[in-house]
Amino acid sequence: MSGEPQADCLFCKIVAGEIPATVVRKTERTLAFRDIHPQAPTHILVIPHVHYPNAAALAAAEPLIAAELLTEAAAVAADEGIDAYRLIFNTGAGAGQTIFHAHVHVLGGKPLREGMV
Ligand code: 5GP
Ligand code: ZN
C-alpha cells in the first residue's frame, strides 16, 4: 500500500471534496473536520490526505505525516480554546474502528473521565 486514494473509502471522498464535511483545519498533508456523531462538545477527526488503513500503517510508511496528525490535533484543540483533550486512535474493528483510513479523534470541551475507556 502506498497511500493512493481508495474508491470505497469515505474519508478519501472527504479529502477529494466528493462528500461534504465541516472542515476546521487543512494543511498540504492533513485535514481536520467535525465528527458527524460528536461524543463530546469538541469532537474533531484529523486525517492524512493519503490512504492508510490505520495510524500504525501510516506511521510506518509516512512518519512525518503521522507526526503532523499530532501537531494538527494540538492546533485543533488550541483553535477550539480547550487546554485538555484526549486523542484516540481506534485500530481494528474489535476496538471500534469503522473507517479504515487512518484518523485520530480529538475529544474535549468537557471534563473527561479519568481512565482509558
Ligand atoms: P472510528 O470508529 O473508525 O474510529 O471513527 C470513525 C468516525 O467517523 C466515527 O466517530 C463516525 O461518527 C465518523 N463518521 C462516520 N461517517 C462520517 C461522515 O460522513 N462525516 C463525518 N464528518 N464523520 C463521519
Ligand atoms: Zn481513504
PDB file of C-alpha atoms in Angstrom, residues 16-86:
ATOM      1  CA  ALA A  16     -11.352  14.781  -2.529  1.00  0.00           C
ATOM      2  CA  GLY A  17     -14.296  17.059  -1.710  1.00  0.00           C
ATOM      3  CA  GLU A  18     -16.779  14.488  -3.045  1.00  0.00           C
ATOM      4  CA  ILE A  19     -18.557  14.223   0.323  1.00  0.00           C
ATOM      5  CA  PRO A  20     -19.078  17.377   2.394  1.00  0.00           C
ATOM      6  CA  ALA A  21     -17.581  17.817   5.844  1.00  0.00           C
ATOM      7  CA  THR A  22     -17.261  20.666   8.308  1.00  0.00           C
ATOM      8  CA  VAL A  23     -13.566  21.318   7.814  1.00  0.00           C
ATOM      9  CA  VAL A  24     -11.826  23.237  10.609  1.00  0.00           C
ATOM     10  CA  ARG A  25      -8.180  22.983   9.508  1.00  0.00           C
ATOM     11  CA  LYS A  26      -6.331  21.920   6.406  1.00  0.00           C
ATOM     12  CA  THR A  27      -2.652  21.523   5.510  1.00  0.00           C
ATOM     13  CA  GLU A  28      -0.978  20.116   2.414  1.00  0.00           C
ATOM     14  CA  ARG A  29      -0.937  16.734   4.126  1.00  0.00           C
ATOM     15  CA  THR A  30      -3.807  16.669   6.641  1.00  0.00           C
ATOM     16  CA  LEU A  31      -7.464  17.571   7.023  1.00  0.00           C
ATOM     17  CA  ALA A  32      -9.409  18.172  10.243  1.00  0.00           C
ATOM     18  CA  PHE A  33     -13.211  18.124  10.308  1.00  0.00           C
ATOM     19  CA  ARG A  34     -16.029  17.698  12.827  1.00  0.00           C
ATOM     20  CA  ASP A  35     -17.233  14.181  13.591  1.00  0.00           C
ATOM     21  CA  ILE A  36     -20.778  13.665  12.312  1.00  0.00           C
ATOM     22  CA  HIS A  37     -21.769  11.987  15.620  1.00  0.00           C
ATOM     23  CA  PRO A  38     -19.918  14.010  18.274  1.00  0.00           C
ATOM     24  CA  GLN A  39     -19.172  12.246  21.563  1.00  0.00           C
ATOM     25  CA  ALA A  40     -18.032  15.470  23.299  1.00  0.00           C
ATOM     26  CA  PRO A  41     -18.557  19.219  22.758  1.00  0.00           C
ATOM     27  CA  THR A  42     -15.381  19.173  20.674  1.00  0.00           C
ATOM     28  CA  HIS A  43     -15.058  16.042  18.572  1.00  0.00           C
ATOM     29  CA  ILE A  44     -12.851  16.515  15.550  1.00  0.00           C
ATOM     30  CA  LEU A  45     -11.151  13.966  13.320  1.00  0.00           C
ATOM     31  CA  VAL A  46      -7.683  14.647  11.926  1.00  0.00           C
ATOM     32  CA  ILE A  47      -6.790  12.526   8.911  1.00  0.00           C
ATOM     33  CA  PRO A  48      -3.958  12.340   6.385  1.00  0.00           C
ATOM     34  CA  HIS A  49      -4.794  13.017   2.746  1.00  0.00           C
ATOM     35  CA  VAL A  50      -3.074   9.751   1.873  1.00  0.00           C
ATOM     36  CA  HIS A  51      -4.893   6.478   2.494  1.00  0.00           C
ATOM     37  CA  TYR A  52      -3.504   4.017   5.044  1.00  0.00           C
ATOM     38  CA  PRO A  53      -5.786   1.677   6.959  1.00  0.00           C
ATOM     39  CA  ASN A  54      -4.751   2.797  10.441  1.00  0.00           C
ATOM     40  CA  ALA A  55      -2.369   5.068  12.306  1.00  0.00           C
ATOM     41  CA  ALA A  56       0.382   2.470  12.703  1.00  0.00           C
ATOM     42  CA  ALA A  57       0.437   1.733   8.967  1.00  0.00           C
ATOM     43  CA  LEU A  58       0.612   5.478   8.320  1.00  0.00           C
ATOM     44  CA  ALA A  59       3.477   5.889  10.805  1.00  0.00           C
ATOM     45  CA  ALA A  60       5.413   3.013   9.204  1.00  0.00           C
ATOM     46  CA  ALA A  61       5.070   4.456   5.702  1.00  0.00           C
ATOM     47  CA  GLU A  62       4.914   8.214   6.354  1.00  0.00           C
ATOM     48  CA  PRO A  63       6.276   9.055   9.796  1.00  0.00           C
ATOM     49  CA  LEU A  64       6.326  12.812   9.211  1.00  0.00           C
ATOM     50  CA  ILE A  65       2.646  12.803   8.272  1.00  0.00           C
ATOM     51  CA  ALA A  66       1.856  10.652  11.305  1.00  0.00           C
ATOM     52  CA  ALA A  67       3.620  13.241  13.478  1.00  0.00           C
ATOM     53  CA  GLU A  68       1.679  16.003  11.767  1.00  0.00           C
ATOM     54  CA  LEU A  69      -1.587  14.353  12.858  1.00  0.00           C
ATOM     55  CA  LEU A  70      -0.457  15.042  16.433  1.00  0.00           C
ATOM     56  CA  THR A  71       0.639  18.633  15.868  1.00  0.00           C
ATOM     57  CA  GLU A  72      -2.579  19.328  13.966  1.00  0.00           C
ATOM     58  CA  ALA A  73      -4.596  17.719  16.774  1.00  0.00           C
ATOM     59  CA  ALA A  74      -2.953  20.153  19.194  1.00  0.00           C
ATOM     60  CA  ALA A  75      -3.681  23.042  16.819  1.00  0.00           C
ATOM     61  CA  VAL A  76      -7.327  21.962  16.598  1.00  0.00           C
ATOM     62  CA  ALA A  77      -7.559  21.984  20.395  1.00  0.00           C
ATOM     63  CA  ALA A  78      -5.959  25.437  20.551  1.00  0.00           C
ATOM     64  CA  ASP A  79      -8.350  26.727  17.888  1.00  0.00           C
ATOM     65  CA  GLU A  80     -11.268  25.353  19.937  1.00  0.00           C
ATOM     66  CA  GLY A  81      -9.911  27.037  23.080  1.00  0.00           C
ATOM     67  CA  ILE A  82      -9.532  23.810  25.028  1.00  0.00           C
ATOM     68  CA  ASP A  83      -6.436  23.097  27.092  1.00  0.00           C
ATOM     69  CA  ALA A  84      -7.205  19.438  27.858  1.00  0.00           C
ATOM     70  CA  TYR A  85      -8.148  16.877  25.293  1.00  0.00           C
ATOM     71  CA  ARG A  86      -7.977  13.179  24.546  1.00  0.00           C
TER      72      ARG A  86
END
